[in-house]
CSV table of C-alpha atoms and ligand atoms in Angstrom, one decimal:
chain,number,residue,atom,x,y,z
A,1,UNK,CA,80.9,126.2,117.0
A,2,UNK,CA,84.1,124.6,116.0
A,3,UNK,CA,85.6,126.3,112.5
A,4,UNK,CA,85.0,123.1,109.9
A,5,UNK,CA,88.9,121.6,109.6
A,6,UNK,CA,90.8,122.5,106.2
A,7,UNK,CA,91.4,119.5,104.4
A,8,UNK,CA,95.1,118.0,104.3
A,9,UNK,CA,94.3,117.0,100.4
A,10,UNK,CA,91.7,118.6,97.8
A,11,UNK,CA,90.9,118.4,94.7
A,12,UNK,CA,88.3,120.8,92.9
A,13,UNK,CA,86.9,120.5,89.4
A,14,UNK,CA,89.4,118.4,88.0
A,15,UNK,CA,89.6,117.9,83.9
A,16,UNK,CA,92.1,115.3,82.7
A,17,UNK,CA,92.3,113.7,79.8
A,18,UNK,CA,94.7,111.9,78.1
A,19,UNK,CA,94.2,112.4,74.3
A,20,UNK,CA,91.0,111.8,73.2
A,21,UNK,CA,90.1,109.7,76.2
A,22,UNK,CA,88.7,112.1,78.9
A,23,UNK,CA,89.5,110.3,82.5
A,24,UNK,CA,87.8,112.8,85.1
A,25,UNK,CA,85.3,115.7,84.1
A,26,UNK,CA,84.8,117.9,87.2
A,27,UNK,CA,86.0,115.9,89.6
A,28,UNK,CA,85.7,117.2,93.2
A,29,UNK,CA,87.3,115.3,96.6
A,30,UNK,CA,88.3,116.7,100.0
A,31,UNK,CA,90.1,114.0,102.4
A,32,UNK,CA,90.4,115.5,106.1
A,33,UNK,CA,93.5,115.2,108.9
A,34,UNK,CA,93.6,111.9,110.5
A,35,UNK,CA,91.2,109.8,108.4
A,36,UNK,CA,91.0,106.9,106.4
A,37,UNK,CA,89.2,107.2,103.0
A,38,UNK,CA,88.6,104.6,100.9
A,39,UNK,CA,88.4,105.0,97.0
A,40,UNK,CA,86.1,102.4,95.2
A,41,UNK,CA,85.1,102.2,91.8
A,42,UNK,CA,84.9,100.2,88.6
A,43,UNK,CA,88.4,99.0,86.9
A,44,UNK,CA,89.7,101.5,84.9
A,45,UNK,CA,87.3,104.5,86.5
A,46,UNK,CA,90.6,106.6,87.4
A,47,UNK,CA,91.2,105.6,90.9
A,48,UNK,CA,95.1,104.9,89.9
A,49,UNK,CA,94.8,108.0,88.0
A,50,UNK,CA,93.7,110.3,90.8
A,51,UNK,CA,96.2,108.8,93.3
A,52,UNK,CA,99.0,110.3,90.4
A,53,UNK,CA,97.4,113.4,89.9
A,54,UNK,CA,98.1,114.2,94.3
A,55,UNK,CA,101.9,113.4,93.4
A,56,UNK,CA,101.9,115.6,90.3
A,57,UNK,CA,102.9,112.4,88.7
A,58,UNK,CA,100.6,113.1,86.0
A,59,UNK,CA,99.8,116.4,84.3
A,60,UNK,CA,95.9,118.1,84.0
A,61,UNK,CA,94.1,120.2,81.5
A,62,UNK,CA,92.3,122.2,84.4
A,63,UNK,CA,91.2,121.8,88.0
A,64,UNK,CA,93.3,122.5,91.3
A,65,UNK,CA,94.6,120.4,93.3
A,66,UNK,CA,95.7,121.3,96.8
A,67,UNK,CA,97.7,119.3,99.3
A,68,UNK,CA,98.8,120.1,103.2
A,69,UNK,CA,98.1,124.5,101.7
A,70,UNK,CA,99.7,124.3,98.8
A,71,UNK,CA,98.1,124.5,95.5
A,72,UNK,CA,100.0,122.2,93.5
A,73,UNK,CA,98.6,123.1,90.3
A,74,UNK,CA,101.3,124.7,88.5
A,75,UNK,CA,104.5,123.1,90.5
A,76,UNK,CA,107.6,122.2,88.7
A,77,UNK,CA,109.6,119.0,89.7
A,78,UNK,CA,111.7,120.6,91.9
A,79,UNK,CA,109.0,122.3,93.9
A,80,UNK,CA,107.2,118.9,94.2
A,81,UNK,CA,110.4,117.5,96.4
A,82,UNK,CA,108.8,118.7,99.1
A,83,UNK,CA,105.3,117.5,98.7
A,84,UNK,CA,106.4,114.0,97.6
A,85,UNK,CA,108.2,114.4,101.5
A,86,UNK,CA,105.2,114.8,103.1
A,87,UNK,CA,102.7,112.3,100.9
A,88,UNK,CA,103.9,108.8,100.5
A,89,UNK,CA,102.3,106.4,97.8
A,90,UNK,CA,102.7,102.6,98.4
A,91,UNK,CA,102.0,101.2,94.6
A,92,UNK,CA,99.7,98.7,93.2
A,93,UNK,CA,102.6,96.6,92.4
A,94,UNK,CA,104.6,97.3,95.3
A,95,UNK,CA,107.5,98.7,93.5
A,96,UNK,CA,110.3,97.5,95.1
A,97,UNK,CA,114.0,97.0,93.3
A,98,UNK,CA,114.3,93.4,92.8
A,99,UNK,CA,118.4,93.8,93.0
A,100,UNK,CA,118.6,95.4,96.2
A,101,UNK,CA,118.4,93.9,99.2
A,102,UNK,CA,115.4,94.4,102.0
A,103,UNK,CA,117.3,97.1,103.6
A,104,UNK,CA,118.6,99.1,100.7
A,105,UNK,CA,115.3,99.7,99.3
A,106,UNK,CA,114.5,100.9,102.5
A,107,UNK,CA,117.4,103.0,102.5
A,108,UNK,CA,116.7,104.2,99.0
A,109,UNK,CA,114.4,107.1,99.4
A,110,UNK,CA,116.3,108.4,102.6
A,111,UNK,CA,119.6,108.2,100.9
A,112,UNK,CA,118.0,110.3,98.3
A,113,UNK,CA,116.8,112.6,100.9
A,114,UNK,CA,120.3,113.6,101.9
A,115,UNK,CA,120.9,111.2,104.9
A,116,UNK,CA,123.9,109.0,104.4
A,117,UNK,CA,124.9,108.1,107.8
A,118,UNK,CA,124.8,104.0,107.9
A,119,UNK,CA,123.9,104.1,111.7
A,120,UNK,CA,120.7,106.3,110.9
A,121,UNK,CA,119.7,103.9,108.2
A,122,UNK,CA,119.8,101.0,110.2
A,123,UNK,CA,118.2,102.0,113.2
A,124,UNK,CA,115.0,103.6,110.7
A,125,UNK,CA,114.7,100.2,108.5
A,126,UNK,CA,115.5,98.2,111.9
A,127,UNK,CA,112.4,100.5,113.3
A,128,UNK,CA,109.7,100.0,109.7
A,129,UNK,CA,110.4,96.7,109.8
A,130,UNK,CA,109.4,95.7,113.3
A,131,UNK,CA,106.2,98.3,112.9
A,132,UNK,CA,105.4,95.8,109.5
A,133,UNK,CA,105.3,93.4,111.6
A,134,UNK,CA,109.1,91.8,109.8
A,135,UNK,CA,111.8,92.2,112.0
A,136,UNK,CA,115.6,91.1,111.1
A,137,UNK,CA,114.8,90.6,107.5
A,138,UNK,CA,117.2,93.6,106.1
A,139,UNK,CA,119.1,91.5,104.1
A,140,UNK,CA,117.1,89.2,102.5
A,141,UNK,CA,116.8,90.0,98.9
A,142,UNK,CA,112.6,90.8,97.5
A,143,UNK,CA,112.8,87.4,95.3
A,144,UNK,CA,112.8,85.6,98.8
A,145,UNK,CA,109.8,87.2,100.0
A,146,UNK,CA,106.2,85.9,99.8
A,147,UNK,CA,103.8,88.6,98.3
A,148,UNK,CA,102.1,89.4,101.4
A,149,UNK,CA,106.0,90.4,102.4
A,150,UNK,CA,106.5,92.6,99.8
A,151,UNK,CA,103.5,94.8,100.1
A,152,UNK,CA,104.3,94.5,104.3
A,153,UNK,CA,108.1,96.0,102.9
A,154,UNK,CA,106.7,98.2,100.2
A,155,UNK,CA,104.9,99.8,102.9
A,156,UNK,CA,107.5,99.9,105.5
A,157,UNK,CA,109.6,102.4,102.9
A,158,UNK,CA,106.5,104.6,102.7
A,159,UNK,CA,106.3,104.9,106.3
A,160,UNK,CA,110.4,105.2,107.0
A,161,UNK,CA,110.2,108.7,104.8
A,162,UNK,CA,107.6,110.1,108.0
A,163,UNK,CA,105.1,111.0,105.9
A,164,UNK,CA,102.0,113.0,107.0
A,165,UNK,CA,99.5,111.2,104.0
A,166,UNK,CA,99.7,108.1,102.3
A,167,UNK,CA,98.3,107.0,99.0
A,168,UNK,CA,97.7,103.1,99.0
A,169,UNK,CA,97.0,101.8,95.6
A,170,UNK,CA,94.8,98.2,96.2
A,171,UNK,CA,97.3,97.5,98.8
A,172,UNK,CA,95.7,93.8,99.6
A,173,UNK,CA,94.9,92.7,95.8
A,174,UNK,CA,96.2,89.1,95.6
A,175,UNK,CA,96.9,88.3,98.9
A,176,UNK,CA,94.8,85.6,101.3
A,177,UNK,CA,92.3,86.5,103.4
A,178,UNK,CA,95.1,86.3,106.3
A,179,UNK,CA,97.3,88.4,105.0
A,180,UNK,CA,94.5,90.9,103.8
A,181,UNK,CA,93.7,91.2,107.1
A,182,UNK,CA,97.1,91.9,108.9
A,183,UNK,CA,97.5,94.6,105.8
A,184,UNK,CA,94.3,96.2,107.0
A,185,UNK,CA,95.1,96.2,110.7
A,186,UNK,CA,98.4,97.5,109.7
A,187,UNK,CA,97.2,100.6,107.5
A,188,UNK,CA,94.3,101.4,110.5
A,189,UNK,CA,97.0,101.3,112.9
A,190,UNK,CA,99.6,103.7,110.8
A,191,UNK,CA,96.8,105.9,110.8
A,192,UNK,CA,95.9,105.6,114.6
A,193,UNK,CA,99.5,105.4,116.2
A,194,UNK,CA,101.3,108.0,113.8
A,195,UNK,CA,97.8,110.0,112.6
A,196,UNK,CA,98.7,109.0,109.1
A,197,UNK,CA,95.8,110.4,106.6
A,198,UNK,CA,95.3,107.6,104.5
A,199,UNK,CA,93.7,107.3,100.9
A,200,UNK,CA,93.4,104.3,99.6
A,201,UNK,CA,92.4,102.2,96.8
A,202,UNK,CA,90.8,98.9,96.9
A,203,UNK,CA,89.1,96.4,95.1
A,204,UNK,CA,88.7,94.2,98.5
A,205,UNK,CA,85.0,95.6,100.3
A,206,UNK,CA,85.8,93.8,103.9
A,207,UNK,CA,88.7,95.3,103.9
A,208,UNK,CA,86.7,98.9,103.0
A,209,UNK,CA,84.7,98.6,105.6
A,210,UNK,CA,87.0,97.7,108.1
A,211,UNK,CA,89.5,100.6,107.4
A,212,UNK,CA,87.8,103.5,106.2
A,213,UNK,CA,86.2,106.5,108.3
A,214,UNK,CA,84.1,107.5,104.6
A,215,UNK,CA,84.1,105.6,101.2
A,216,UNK,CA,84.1,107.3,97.9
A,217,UNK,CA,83.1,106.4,94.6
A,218,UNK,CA,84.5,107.3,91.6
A,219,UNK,CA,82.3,106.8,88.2
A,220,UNK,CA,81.0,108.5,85.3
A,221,UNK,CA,84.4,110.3,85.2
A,222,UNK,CA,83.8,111.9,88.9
A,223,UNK,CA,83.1,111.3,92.4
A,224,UNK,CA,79.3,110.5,92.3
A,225,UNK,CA,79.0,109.6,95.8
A,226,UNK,CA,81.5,110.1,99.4
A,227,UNK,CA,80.1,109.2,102.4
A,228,UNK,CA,80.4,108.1,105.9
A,229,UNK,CA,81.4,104.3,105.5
A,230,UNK,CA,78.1,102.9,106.9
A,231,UNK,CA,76.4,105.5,104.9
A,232,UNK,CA,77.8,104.6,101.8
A,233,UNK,CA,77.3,101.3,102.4
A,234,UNK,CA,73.5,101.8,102.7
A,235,UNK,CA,73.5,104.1,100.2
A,236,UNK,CA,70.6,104.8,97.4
A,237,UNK,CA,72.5,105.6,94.9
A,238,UNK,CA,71.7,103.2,92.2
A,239,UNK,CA,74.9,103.0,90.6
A,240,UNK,CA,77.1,102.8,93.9
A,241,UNK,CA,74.3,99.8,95.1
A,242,UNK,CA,75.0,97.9,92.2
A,243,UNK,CA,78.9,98.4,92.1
A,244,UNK,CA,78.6,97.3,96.0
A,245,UNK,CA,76.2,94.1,95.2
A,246,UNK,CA,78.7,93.1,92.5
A,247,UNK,CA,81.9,93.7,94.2
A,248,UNK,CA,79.7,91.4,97.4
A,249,UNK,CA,79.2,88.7,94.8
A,250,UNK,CA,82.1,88.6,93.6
A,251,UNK,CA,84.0,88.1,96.9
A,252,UNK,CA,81.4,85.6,98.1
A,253,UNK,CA,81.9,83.4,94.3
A,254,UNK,CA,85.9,83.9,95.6
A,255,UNK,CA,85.3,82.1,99.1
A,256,UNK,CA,82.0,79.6,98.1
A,257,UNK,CA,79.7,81.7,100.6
A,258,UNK,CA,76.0,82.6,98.9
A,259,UNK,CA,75.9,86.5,98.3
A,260,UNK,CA,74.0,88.6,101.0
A,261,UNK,CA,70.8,90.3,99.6
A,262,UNK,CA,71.0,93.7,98.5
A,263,UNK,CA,70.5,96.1,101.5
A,264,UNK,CA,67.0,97.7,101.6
A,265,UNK,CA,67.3,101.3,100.6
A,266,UNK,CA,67.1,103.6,103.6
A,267,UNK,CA,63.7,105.5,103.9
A,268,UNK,CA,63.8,109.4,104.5
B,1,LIG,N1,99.9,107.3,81.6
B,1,LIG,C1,98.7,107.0,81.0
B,1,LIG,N2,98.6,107.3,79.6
B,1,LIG,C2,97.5,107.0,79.0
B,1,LIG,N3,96.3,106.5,79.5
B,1,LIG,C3,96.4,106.2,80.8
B,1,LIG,C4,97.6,106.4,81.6
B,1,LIG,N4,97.3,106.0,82.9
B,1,LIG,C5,96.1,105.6,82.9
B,1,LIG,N5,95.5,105.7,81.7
B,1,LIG,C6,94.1,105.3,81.3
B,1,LIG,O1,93.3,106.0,82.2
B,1,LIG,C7,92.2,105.2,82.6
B,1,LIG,C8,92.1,105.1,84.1
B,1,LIG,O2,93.2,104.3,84.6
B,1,LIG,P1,93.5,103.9,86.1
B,1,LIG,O3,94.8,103.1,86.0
B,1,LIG,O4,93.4,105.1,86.9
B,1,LIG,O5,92.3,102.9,86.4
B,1,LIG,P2,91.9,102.2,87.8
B,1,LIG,O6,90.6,102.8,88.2
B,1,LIG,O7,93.1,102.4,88.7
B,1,LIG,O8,91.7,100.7,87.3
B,1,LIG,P3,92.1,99.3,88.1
B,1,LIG,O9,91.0,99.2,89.2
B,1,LIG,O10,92.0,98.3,87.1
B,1,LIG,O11,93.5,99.5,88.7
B,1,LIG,C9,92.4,103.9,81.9
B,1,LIG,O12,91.6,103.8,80.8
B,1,LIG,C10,93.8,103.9,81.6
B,1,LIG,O13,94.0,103.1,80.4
B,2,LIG,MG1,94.4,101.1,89.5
């Protein structure tokens, strides 16, 4: 038999509070090489949270929190270089400078990373760009691009730093259904042609289902339920069959289609 693989992030029995307001209470998740996993929960459950907490952007009371071997727990900021190297985060707003250019944002992190040699950058953002699916637009400034271009760009500089992991924080909310779409194909094909792990947020269940090997759910300040994707999508759970239904209705209200009935719970 085949050893079980060692995940590439995992968190275990996480506590994090900030003040009175206790966030995650024994939170436990394990996302393996190579796979898509999708992070689904109620607004304001901690899925923003948890992406932060695998960057060490965000400090915790207890828990541990491992990523690619190397228990983060107790890093300082200069020990987290490293990590941040290999585990790129693509942010719900998109984050890019709005006074730089296409190709300096680009150029940003990698500049930071040590490389200054103009021919280098060029030929990396030349390369994101056309992998995004936006070739030749290194010059034009964010305020010129639609929104569906700036999360296409915002992920573009995640992918020039090579990372091994990246963190997608609701990566299609407010786009149209085309461009959800091409930001879909785009992440399952990151993961497929450069074995990207992905873990991503998202409000947007199409898009869920579409991408993700397994689907977790984060509620009642934990995850209550990961899964295979059809598994979780079938799932009886009552509390991840009613997020599902009201997510469902929600996105058929958004495009005037009647809600499909709530699956039938699966027998033993
Ligand atoms: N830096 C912070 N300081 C204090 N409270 C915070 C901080 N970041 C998040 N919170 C709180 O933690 C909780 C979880 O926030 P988080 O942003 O992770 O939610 P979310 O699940 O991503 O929601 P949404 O789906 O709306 O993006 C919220 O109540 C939020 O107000
Ligand atoms: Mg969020």
């Amino acid at each position: 038999m085949n050893p079980s693989p060692t995940p590439i992030i995992e968190v275990r029995d996480l506590h994090l509070a900030f003040g009175p307001q206790r966030v995650f209470e024994g939170l436990n998740l394990e996302v393996m090489p190579g796979e898509v996993l999708t992070l689904i929960g109620g607004s304001g459950c901690g899925k923003s949270v948890l992406l932060k907490t695998i960057l060490r952007l965000l400090t915790w009371q207890s828990g541990t929190v491992v990523v690619d071997g190397e228990d983060i727990s107790d890093y300082r900021e200069d020990q987290m270089l490293s990590v941040r190297r290999k585990v790129g985060m693509v942010f719900q707003n998109g984050a890019l400078f709005d006074s730089l250019t296409v190709f300096e944002n680009l150029a940003y992190p990698l500049r930071e990373r040590g490389c200054d040699d103009d021919a280098v950058l060029a030929a990396r953002a030349s390369e994101v760009l056309e992998m995004v699916g936006l070739p030749g637009i290194e010059h034009k400034m964010p305020a010129q691009l639609s929104g569906g271009m700036r999360k296409r760009v915002a992920l573009a500089r995640a992918v020039a730093e090579a990372p091994k992991v990246l963190l997608y924080d609701e990566p299609t909310t407010g786009l149209d259904p085309i461009n959800v779409r091409r930001i879909s194909e785009l992440i399952l094909d990151l993961n497929r042609r450069l074995q990207i792990t992905s873990l991503c947020v998202t409000h947007d269940l199409p898009s869920a289902y579409m991408i993700s090997d397994r689907m977790a759910m984060v509620a009642e300040r934990r995850i209550i339920e990961v899964a295979k994707t059809d598994e979780l999508r079938h799932s009886d759970n009552p509390v991840v069959r009613d997020f599902l239904t009201a997510m469902d209705s929600a996105t058929a209200r958004a495009s005037g289609i009647p809600p499909l009935p709530a699956p039938e719970p699966r027998r033993p």
